[in-house]
């Protein structure tokens, strides 16, 4: 089964929210449908974090904000050697954090 | 509404303090009561963010009333992330302005160095969105790093400008005996010299070590009162003239233009409107520089400078201690320190000290109107305060 990150589309005005919220930001409607977010987008900004939390088994954690093909933005991890603002990226759903017995899946971006 | 005055001030040194949390709250509170000569208050507000997680203590308002034997005063603890301090002042303002209380104590306190730096950073990161930010390892420095890169790309801010903020605020803190860092720094030492990359490594690029505030312990207290009480205590008359608060999206990525800090803009607008001031009327300001970039951007968003021109004002020396509009004469969060829940009260303490003319070597000449901006989350909840000295 393919795992996706879901956007929350307002049934009234069509605005897609990520993450979810109870009331639409644009029209205050309370009904949403879910739809998988696109995997492709462009890198809006990024950082290399040199002191990540103890849950991460890496010395440097690369993080970025990506504007997806449908205009929705998402924060995620990156595995890109030389990232640049505006570059095309593609996201994959991977384990992004392991804390004790808990494991979290999320978006990891690669060069498209 | 009634007019509200700051009649008492107290503060600890911001540093690593080896005392229980309640003692760090009590010391400045006693100092503030002695400052105004009162030995009772109607209500106590304690601003704190990490007591429950780091110090394993909740209900700090009740605990402080007990420790200071202030019964039967009412008591509350205010938690609003890093903006807890100014939020508590706002609560105190409303209580006195409404006539519900005549005298209230607002004490901000935090003991963050009880734990290690990574745990403290992880604790502050708990204000990020749990599913859309926290799971990825997003921390406040990483949000600031991403924000800074985008801001540099759009407005021509460079690492040199960021270093200039740090150098200025470290220099100011040298004149503040309560500042956490008494450490003058130079451009050569932190950016351009051969040892700079060792002295000042990246933390969340493009932000480096000296672009970050320290993790501090500290306590601060303001006593607010009605005009009738203020006249009786015979301390300099400093009026809390305006309070403004605004919010923005929890996730930074959801903001239409992620380099806009709309909550800063909104809070300042409301604050200035209530006070009847314009940004150009301000003589001295404390802006929430948890990261060096924030001093530059907030100086634009609150209306001191046009968007994209904050770094130019910095270059020209406008924001220096002897400039047209000194910003962060205390040393700011950058060098005075950042005991998160107490920070907003600390900013207000500095502004009132300046307006009283009691700031010693860091005194801004002829300061009559002051402003502070307390930045919660990564800009999703901001409280601005305006103060005026009266004759």
Coordinates of C-alpha atoms in Angstrom, one line a residue:
Chain A
X1 CA 0.0 0.0 0.0
X2 CA 1.4 3.4 -0.9
X3 CA 1.6 5.8 1.9
X4 CA 0.9 9.5 1.2
X5 CA 0.9 12.8 3.1
X6 CA -2.7 14.1 2.9
X7 CA -3.8 17.6 2.1
X8 CA -7.2 18.7 3.4
X9 CA -9.4 20.3 0.7
X10 CA -12.2 22.6 1.7
X11 CA -15.5 21.3 0.2
X12 CA -16.7 24.9 -0.3
X13 CA -13.8 27.0 -1.6
X14 CA -11.3 24.3 -2.6
X15 CA -8.4 25.6 -0.6
X16 CA -6.0 22.8 0.3
X17 CA -4.6 22.9 3.8
X18 CA -1.6 21.3 5.2
X19 CA -1.6 20.4 8.0
X20 CA -5.3 19.9 8.8
X21 CA -7.4 22.4 10.7
X22 CA -11.0 22.4 11.9
X23 CA -12.1 25.5 10.0
X24 CA -11.1 26.7 6.6
X25 CA -8.7 29.7 6.6
X26 CA -10.3 31.3 3.6
X27 CA -14.1 30.7 4.0
X28 CA -14.6 29.2 7.5
X29 CA -16.2 26.1 6.1
X30 CA -15.9 23.0 8.4
X31 CA -16.0 20.2 5.8
X32 CA -12.9 18.9 4.1
X33 CA -12.0 16.0 1.8
X34 CA -8.6 14.5 1.9
X35 CA -6.3 14.0 -1.1
X36 CA -2.6 13.0 -1.4
X37 CA -0.3 15.9 -1.7
X38 CA 1.8 15.9 -4.9
X39 CA 5.4 14.6 -4.6
X40 CA 7.1 17.1 -6.9
X41 CA 7.8 20.7 -6.1
X42 CA 10.5 23.4 -5.8
X43 CA 12.7 24.2 -2.9
X44 CA 11.6 27.4 -1.2
X45 CA 14.3 27.6 1.5
X46 CA 16.4 25.2 3.6
X47 CA 19.0 24.9 6.4
X48 CA 21.5 22.4 7.7
X49 CA 20.9 21.9 11.4
X50 CA 24.2 21.1 13.2
X51 CA 22.7 20.3 16.6
X52 CA 19.7 18.0 16.0
X53 CA 17.8 16.5 18.8
X54 CA 19.0 13.2 20.3
X55 CA 16.2 11.4 18.4
X56 CA 18.2 11.8 15.2
X57 CA 21.2 9.6 14.5
X58 CA 23.0 12.1 12.3
X59 CA 25.5 14.9 12.9
X60 CA 23.7 17.3 10.6
X61 CA 20.0 17.3 9.8
X62 CA 18.9 18.9 6.5
X63 CA 15.5 20.6 6.6
X64 CA 13.6 22.5 3.9
X65 CA 10.3 24.1 2.9
X66 CA 9.0 23.0 -0.5
X67 CA 6.3 24.5 -2.6
X68 CA 4.5 21.5 -4.1
X69 CA 3.1 21.4 -7.6
X70 CA -0.4 22.4 -6.4
X71 CA 1.0 25.4 -4.5
X72 CA 0.7 23.8 -1.1
X73 CA 3.8 24.2 1.0
X74 CA 5.3 21.5 3.3
X75 CA 8.2 21.3 5.7
X76 CA 10.4 18.2 5.4
X77 CA 13.8 16.6 5.6
X78 CA 16.2 16.8 2.6
X79 CA 18.8 14.5 1.2
X80 CA 20.4 16.8 -1.4
X81 CA 24.1 17.4 -1.7
X82 CA 24.1 21.0 -2.8
X83 CA 20.6 22.4 -2.4
X84 CA 19.7 25.7 -4.0
X85 CA 16.6 27.9 -3.6
X86 CA 14.2 27.2 -6.5
X87 CA 15.6 23.8 -7.5
X88 CA 13.2 21.1 -8.5
X89 CA 12.8 18.3 -5.9
X90 CA 10.8 15.2 -5.4
X91 CA 9.5 13.8 -2.1
X92 CA 9.4 10.3 -0.8
X93 CA 7.7 9.0 2.4
X94 CA 10.3 7.6 4.7
X95 CA 10.9 7.2 8.4
X96 CA 11.9 10.7 9.6
X97 CA 12.1 10.2 13.4
X98 CA 12.5 7.4 15.8
X99 CA 11.9 8.1 19.5
X100 CA 12.0 5.2 21.8
X101 CA 9.4 2.7 20.5
X102 CA 7.8 5.4 18.3
X103 CA 8.6 5.8 14.6
X104 CA 7.3 8.7 12.5
X105 CA 6.9 8.7 8.7
X106 CA 7.2 12.0 6.8
X107 CA 8.4 13.6 3.6
X108 CA 12.1 13.5 2.6
X109 CA 13.0 15.5 -0.4
X110 CA 15.6 14.5 -3.1
X111 CA 16.8 16.3 -6.2
X112 CA 14.3 15.8 -9.0
Chain B
X1 CA -10.4 52.5 31.1
X2 CA -8.1 53.7 33.8
X3 CA -4.5 54.6 33.2
X4 CA -1.9 52.1 34.3
X5 CA 1.6 52.8 35.6
X6 CA 4.7 50.8 36.3
X7 CA 5.6 51.6 39.9
X8 CA 8.1 48.9 40.9
X9 CA 11.0 47.1 39.2
X10 CA 13.1 44.1 40.2
X11 CA 15.4 41.8 38.2
X12 CA 18.0 39.0 38.8
X13 CA 21.1 38.6 36.7
X14 CA 20.3 36.5 33.6
X15 CA 22.8 33.6 33.8
X16 CA 23.0 30.1 35.2
X17 CA 21.3 30.5 38.6
X18 CA 21.7 27.7 41.1
X19 CA 18.6 28.4 43.0
X20 CA 15.1 26.8 43.0
X21 CA 12.7 28.2 40.5
X22 CA 10.6 29.9 43.2
X23 CA 13.6 31.7 44.6
X24 CA 14.4 33.1 41.2
X25 CA 10.8 34.4 41.1
X26 CA 10.9 35.7 44.6
X27 CA 14.1 37.7 44.5
X28 CA 13.0 40.2 41.8
X29 CA 9.5 40.3 43.3
X30 CA 10.8 41.4 46.7
X31 CA 13.1 43.9 45.0
X32 CA 10.1 45.4 43.1
X33 CA 8.0 45.7 46.3
X34 CA 10.9 47.5 48.0
X35 CA 11.3 49.7 44.9
X36 CA 7.8 51.1 45.3
X37 CA 7.5 50.6 49.1
X38 CA 4.4 48.5 49.0
X39 CA 4.1 45.2 51.0
X40 CA 0.9 43.9 49.5
X41 CA -0.6 43.5 46.1
X42 CA -4.1 42.6 44.9
X43 CA -3.1 39.9 42.3
X44 CA 0.0 38.0 41.1
X45 CA 0.7 37.0 37.5
X46 CA 3.6 34.7 36.9
X47 CA 4.9 34.3 33.4
X48 CA 6.7 31.0 32.7
X49 CA 7.0 28.5 29.9
X50 CA 9.1 25.5 31.1
X51 CA 8.3 25.1 34.8
X52 CA 6.2 21.9 34.3
X53 CA 8.7 20.3 32.0
X54 CA 12.1 21.4 33.1
X55 CA 11.6 22.3 36.8
X56 CA 8.7 19.9 37.5
X57 CA 6.7 22.6 39.1
X58 CA 3.3 24.0 38.1
X59 CA 0.9 26.6 39.6
X60 CA 3.8 29.1 40.1
X61 CA 1.4 32.0 40.8
X62 CA 0.1 30.2 43.9
X63 CA 3.6 29.2 44.9
X64 CA 4.9 32.8 44.6
X65 CA 2.0 34.2 46.7
X66 CA 2.8 31.6 49.4
X67 CA 6.6 32.2 49.3
X68 CA 6.1 35.9 49.6
X69 CA 3.2 35.6 52.2
X70 CA 0.9 37.7 49.9
X71 CA -2.3 35.9 50.8
X72 CA -5.2 36.3 50.0
X73 CA -4.0 37.9 46.8
X74 CA -5.3 36.2 43.6
X75 CA -2.7 34.4 41.5
X76 CA -2.4 33.0 38.0
X77 CA 0.4 31.5 35.9
X78 CA 0.5 32.7 32.3
X79 CA 2.0 30.4 29.6
X80 CA 2.2 31.8 26.1
X81 CA 5.5 30.4 24.9
X82 CA 8.3 32.9 24.6
X83 CA 5.7 35.7 24.7
X84 CA 4.5 34.6 28.1
X85 CA 6.2 37.7 29.8
X86 CA 4.5 40.4 27.8
X87 CA 1.2 38.4 27.8
X88 CA 1.3 38.5 31.7
X89 CA 1.9 42.2 31.6
X90 CA -1.1 42.5 29.3
X91 CA -3.2 40.6 31.8
X92 CA -2.0 42.9 34.6
X93 CA -2.7 45.9 32.4
X94 CA -6.3 44.8 31.8
X95 CA -6.8 44.0 35.5
X96 CA -5.8 47.5 36.6
X97 CA -7.2 49.4 33.6
X98 CA -10.6 47.8 34.1
X99 CA -10.7 48.7 37.8
X100 CA -10.8 45.1 39.0
X101 CA -7.5 45.6 40.8
X102 CA -5.4 48.6 41.9
X103 CA -2.0 46.9 42.3
X104 CA -0.7 43.8 40.5
X105 CA 2.6 42.0 40.5
X106 CA 3.8 40.6 37.2
X107 CA 6.8 38.3 37.6
X108 CA 8.5 36.4 34.8
X109 CA 10.7 33.4 35.7
X110 CA 12.5 30.6 33.9
X111 CA 15.2 28.1 34.9
X112 CA 16.3 26.5 31.7
X113 CA 19.9 25.6 32.6
X114 CA 18.7 23.0 35.0
X115 CA 18.8 20.8 31.9
X116 CA 21.4 20.6 29.1
X117 CA 21.3 22.8 25.9
X118 CA 19.9 20.0 23.6
X119 CA 17.1 19.3 26.0
X120 CA 16.4 23.0 26.4
X121 CA 16.3 23.4 22.6
X122 CA 14.0 20.4 22.4
X123 CA 11.7 21.8 25.0
X124 CA 11.4 25.1 23.1
X125 CA 10.8 23.2 19.9
X126 CA 7.7 21.8 21.5
X127 CA 5.9 25.0 20.4
X128 CA 6.4 24.0 16.7
X129 CA 3.5 22.0 15.0
X130 CA 3.7 18.4 16.3
X131 CA 2.9 16.6 13.0
X132 CA 4.0 19.1 10.3
X133 CA 7.2 20.4 11.9
X134 CA 8.3 18.6 15.1
X135 CA 8.5 15.1 13.7
X136 CA 11.1 16.3 11.2
X137 CA 13.4 17.6 13.9
X138 CA 12.4 21.2 13.4
X139 CA 13.8 23.4 16.2
X140 CA 13.5 27.2 16.6
X141 CA 17.1 27.7 15.3
X142 CA 16.2 25.6 12.2
X143 CA 13.1 27.7 11.5
X144 CA 15.2 30.8 12.0
X145 CA 17.8 29.4 9.6
X146 CA 15.3 28.8 6.8
X147 CA 13.7 32.2 7.4
X148 CA 17.1 33.9 7.3
X149 CA 18.1 32.2 4.0
X150 CA 14.9 33.3 2.3
X151 CA 15.2 36.9 3.8
X152 CA 18.8 37.2 2.6
X153 CA 17.8 36.0 -0.9
X154 CA 14.9 38.6 -1.1
X155 CA 16.4 41.7 0.6
X156 CA 20.2 41.6 0.3
X157 CA 20.9 41.0 4.0
X158 CA 24.3 39.4 4.5
X159 CA 26.1 37.4 7.2
X160 CA 27.9 40.7 7.9
X161 CA 24.7 42.4 8.8
X162 CA 23.8 39.5 11.2
X163 CA 27.2 39.8 12.8
X164 CA 26.7 43.6 13.2
X165 CA 23.6 42.9 15.3
X166 CA 25.5 40.5 17.5
X167 CA 28.5 42.9 17.9
X168 CA 26.2 45.8 18.8
X169 CA 24.2 43.9 21.3
X170 CA 27.2 42.3 23.0
X171 CA 28.7 45.8 23.3
X172 CA 25.5 47.1 24.9
X173 CA 25.4 44.2 27.3
X174 CA 28.9 45.2 28.6
X175 CA 27.1 48.1 30.3
X176 CA 24.3 45.9 31.8
X177 CA 25.4 44.3 35.0
X178 CA 22.4 41.8 34.8
X179 CA 23.3 40.6 31.3
X180 CA 24.1 37.0 30.7
X181 CA 27.1 37.6 28.4
X182 CA 29.8 40.1 29.2
X183 CA 31.8 39.2 26.2
X184 CA 32.8 41.9 23.6
X185 CA 33.0 40.4 20.1
X186 CA 34.5 41.7 16.8
X187 CA 33.8 41.2 13.1
X188 CA 37.3 39.7 12.7
X189 CA 36.7 37.3 15.6
X190 CA 33.3 36.0 14.5
X191 CA 33.2 36.4 10.7
X192 CA 36.2 37.7 8.7
X193 CA 39.3 36.5 10.6
X194 CA 41.2 33.2 10.2
X195 CA 39.8 31.8 13.5
X196 CA 36.2 33.0 12.8
X197 CA 34.8 29.7 11.5
X198 CA 36.2 28.0 14.7
X199 CA 34.9 30.7 17.0
X200 CA 31.6 31.0 15.3
X201 CA 30.5 27.8 13.6
X202 CA 27.2 27.3 11.8
X203 CA 24.3 26.1 14.0
X204 CA 21.5 26.3 11.4
X205 CA 23.0 27.9 8.3
X206 CA 23.2 30.7 7.4
X207 CA 22.9 31.3 11.1
X208 CA 26.0 30.8 13.3
X209 CA 26.6 30.4 17.0
X210 CA 26.8 34.1 17.6
X211 CA 23.5 34.7 15.8
X212 CA 21.8 32.7 18.6
X213 CA 20.8 33.9 22.1
X214 CA 22.1 32.0 25.1
X215 CA 20.0 29.7 27.2
X216 CA 19.4 31.6 30.4
X217 CA 17.9 31.4 33.8
X218 CA 16.4 34.6 35.2
X219 CA 13.6 36.4 37.0
X220 CA 12.1 39.8 36.5
X221 CA 9.2 41.7 38.2
X222 CA 7.1 44.7 37.3
X223 CA 4.5 46.1 39.7
X224 CA 1.6 47.8 37.9
X225 CA -0.8 50.2 39.6
X226 CA -3.6 52.7 39.0
X227 CA -2.7 56.4 38.8
X228 CA -3.9 57.1 42.3
X229 CA -1.5 54.5 43.7
X230 CA 1.4 55.6 41.4
X231 CA 1.2 59.2 42.7
X232 CA 1.4 58.0 46.3
X233 CA 4.5 55.8 45.9
X234 CA 6.7 58.7 44.5
X235 CA 8.6 56.7 41.9
X236 CA 9.1 58.2 38.4
X237 CA 5.8 58.1 36.6
X238 CA 6.0 55.7 33.7
X239 CA 2.7 54.8 32.0
X240 CA 2.0 51.6 30.2
X241 CA 0.4 53.4 27.3
X242 CA -0.3 50.7 24.9
X243 CA -0.7 46.9 24.5
X244 CA -1.1 45.0 21.3
X245 CA -1.2 41.4 20.4
X246 CA -1.6 39.5 17.1
X247 CA -1.3 35.9 15.9
X248 CA -0.2 34.1 12.7
X249 CA -0.2 30.6 11.3
X250 CA 1.3 27.9 13.5
X251 CA 3.4 26.5 10.6
X252 CA 5.8 28.9 9.0
X253 CA 5.4 27.2 5.6
X254 CA 1.7 28.2 5.6
X255 CA 2.4 32.0 5.5
X256 CA 1.5 33.6 2.2
X257 CA 4.9 35.3 2.2
X258 CA 7.1 33.4 4.7
X259 CA 9.4 36.5 5.1
X260 CA 6.5 38.6 6.5
X261 CA 6.0 38.6 10.2
X262 CA 2.4 39.6 10.2
X263 CA 1.8 39.1 13.9
X264 CA 4.7 41.5 14.7
X265 CA 3.1 44.0 12.3
X266 CA -0.4 43.6 13.8
X267 CA 0.7 43.7 17.4
X268 CA 2.7 46.9 16.9
X269 CA -0.1 48.5 15.0
X270 CA -2.6 47.8 17.7
X271 CA -0.2 48.9 20.4
X272 CA 0.7 52.2 18.7
X273 CA -3.0 52.9 18.0
X274 CA -3.9 52.4 21.7
X275 CA -1.0 54.6 22.9
X276 CA -1.7 57.3 20.3
X277 CA 2.0 57.0 19.2
X278 CA 3.6 56.6 15.8
X279 CA 6.7 54.4 15.3
X280 CA 8.8 57.6 14.7
X281 CA 7.9 58.8 18.2
X282 CA 9.8 56.0 19.9
X283 CA 13.1 56.9 21.6
X284 CA 14.2 53.4 22.7
X285 CA 13.1 49.9 21.8
X286 CA 13.7 46.3 22.9
X287 CA 13.1 43.9 20.1
X288 CA 13.0 40.1 20.5
X289 CA 16.4 39.1 18.9
X290 CA 16.4 35.4 19.8
X291 CA 18.2 35.2 16.5
X292 CA 20.1 38.2 15.0
X293 CA 17.9 38.3 11.9
X294 CA 14.8 39.0 14.1
X295 CA 16.1 42.4 15.3
X296 CA 16.5 43.5 11.7
X297 CA 13.1 42.2 10.5
X298 CA 11.1 43.3 13.5
X299 CA 12.6 46.8 13.2
X300 CA 10.9 46.9 9.8
X301 CA 7.6 45.1 10.7
X302 CA 6.9 47.4 13.7
X303 CA 7.3 50.4 11.5
X304 CA 10.7 51.9 12.4
X305 CA 12.1 51.3 8.9
X306 CA 10.7 50.3 5.5
X307 CA 10.5 46.6 4.6
X308 CA 13.9 45.5 3.5
X309 CA 15.7 48.5 4.9
X310 CA 16.3 47.4 8.5
X311 CA 19.8 46.2 7.7
X312 CA 20.6 49.5 6.0
X313 CA 19.6 51.4 9.2
X314 CA 21.8 49.1 11.2
X315 CA 24.7 49.8 8.9
X316 CA 24.2 53.5 9.3
X317 CA 24.3 53.2 13.1
X318 CA 20.7 54.3 13.6
X319 CA 20.1 51.5 16.1
X320 CA 23.3 51.8 18.0
X321 CA 23.3 53.0 21.7
X322 CA 24.1 56.5 20.5
X323 CA 22.0 56.3 17.3
X324 CA 18.7 57.9 16.3
X325 CA 16.7 54.9 17.6
X326 CA 18.7 52.7 20.0
X327 CA 17.5 49.1 19.8
X328 CA 18.2 46.6 22.5
X329 CA 20.3 48.8 24.8
X330 CA 20.1 46.0 27.4
X331 CA 22.0 43.7 25.1
X332 CA 18.8 42.1 23.9
X333 CA 18.1 38.5 24.1
X334 CA 21.3 38.0 22.2
X335 CA 23.5 39.1 25.0
X336 CA 21.3 40.0 28.0
X337 CA 19.9 36.5 27.7
X338 CA 16.6 34.7 27.1
X339 CA 15.0 33.0 30.0
X340 CA 12.0 32.3 27.7
X341 CA 9.0 32.9 30.0
X342 CA 10.6 35.9 31.7
X343 CA 11.9 37.6 28.5
X344 CA 9.0 39.8 27.8
X345 CA 9.0 41.1 31.4
X346 CA 12.7 41.7 31.0
X347 CA 12.2 43.8 27.9
X348 CA 9.7 45.9 29.7
X349 CA 12.0 46.2 32.7
X350 CA 14.7 47.7 30.5
X351 CA 12.3 50.1 28.8
X352 CA 11.0 51.4 32.2
X353 CA 14.6 51.6 33.5
X354 CA 15.5 53.7 30.5
X355 CA 12.5 56.0 30.8
X356 CA 13.2 56.5 34.5
X357 CA 16.8 57.6 33.6
X358 CA 18.3 54.8 35.7
X359 CA 20.2 52.8 33.0
X360 CA 23.7 54.0 33.9
X361 CA 26.3 53.7 31.2
X362 CA 23.7 52.4 28.7
X363 CA 21.3 55.2 29.3
X364 CA 19.6 56.5 26.1
X365 CA 19.5 60.3 26.4
X366 CA 16.2 62.0 26.8
X367 CA 14.2 58.8 26.4
X368 CA 10.5 59.6 26.9
X369 CA 8.7 56.9 24.8
X370 CA 9.7 53.3 24.7
X371 CA 8.5 50.2 22.9
X372 CA 9.0 46.4 23.3
X373 CA 8.2 43.5 21.1
X374 CA 7.9 40.0 22.6
X375 CA 7.9 37.3 19.9
X376 CA 6.2 34.0 20.6
X377 CA 6.6 30.8 18.7
X378 CA 8.3 31.6 15.4
X379 CA 6.2 34.7 15.1
X380 CA 2.8 33.1 15.6
X381 CA 1.9 35.0 18.7
X382 CA 3.4 38.5 19.4
X383 CA 2.8 41.0 22.1
X384 CA 3.9 44.6 21.8
X385 CA 4.0 47.2 24.6
X386 CA 4.5 51.0 24.6
X387 CA 5.5 53.1 27.6
X388 CA 5.7 56.8 28.2
X389 CA 7.5 58.8 30.8
X390 CA 5.3 61.5 32.5
X391 CA 6.4 64.5 34.6

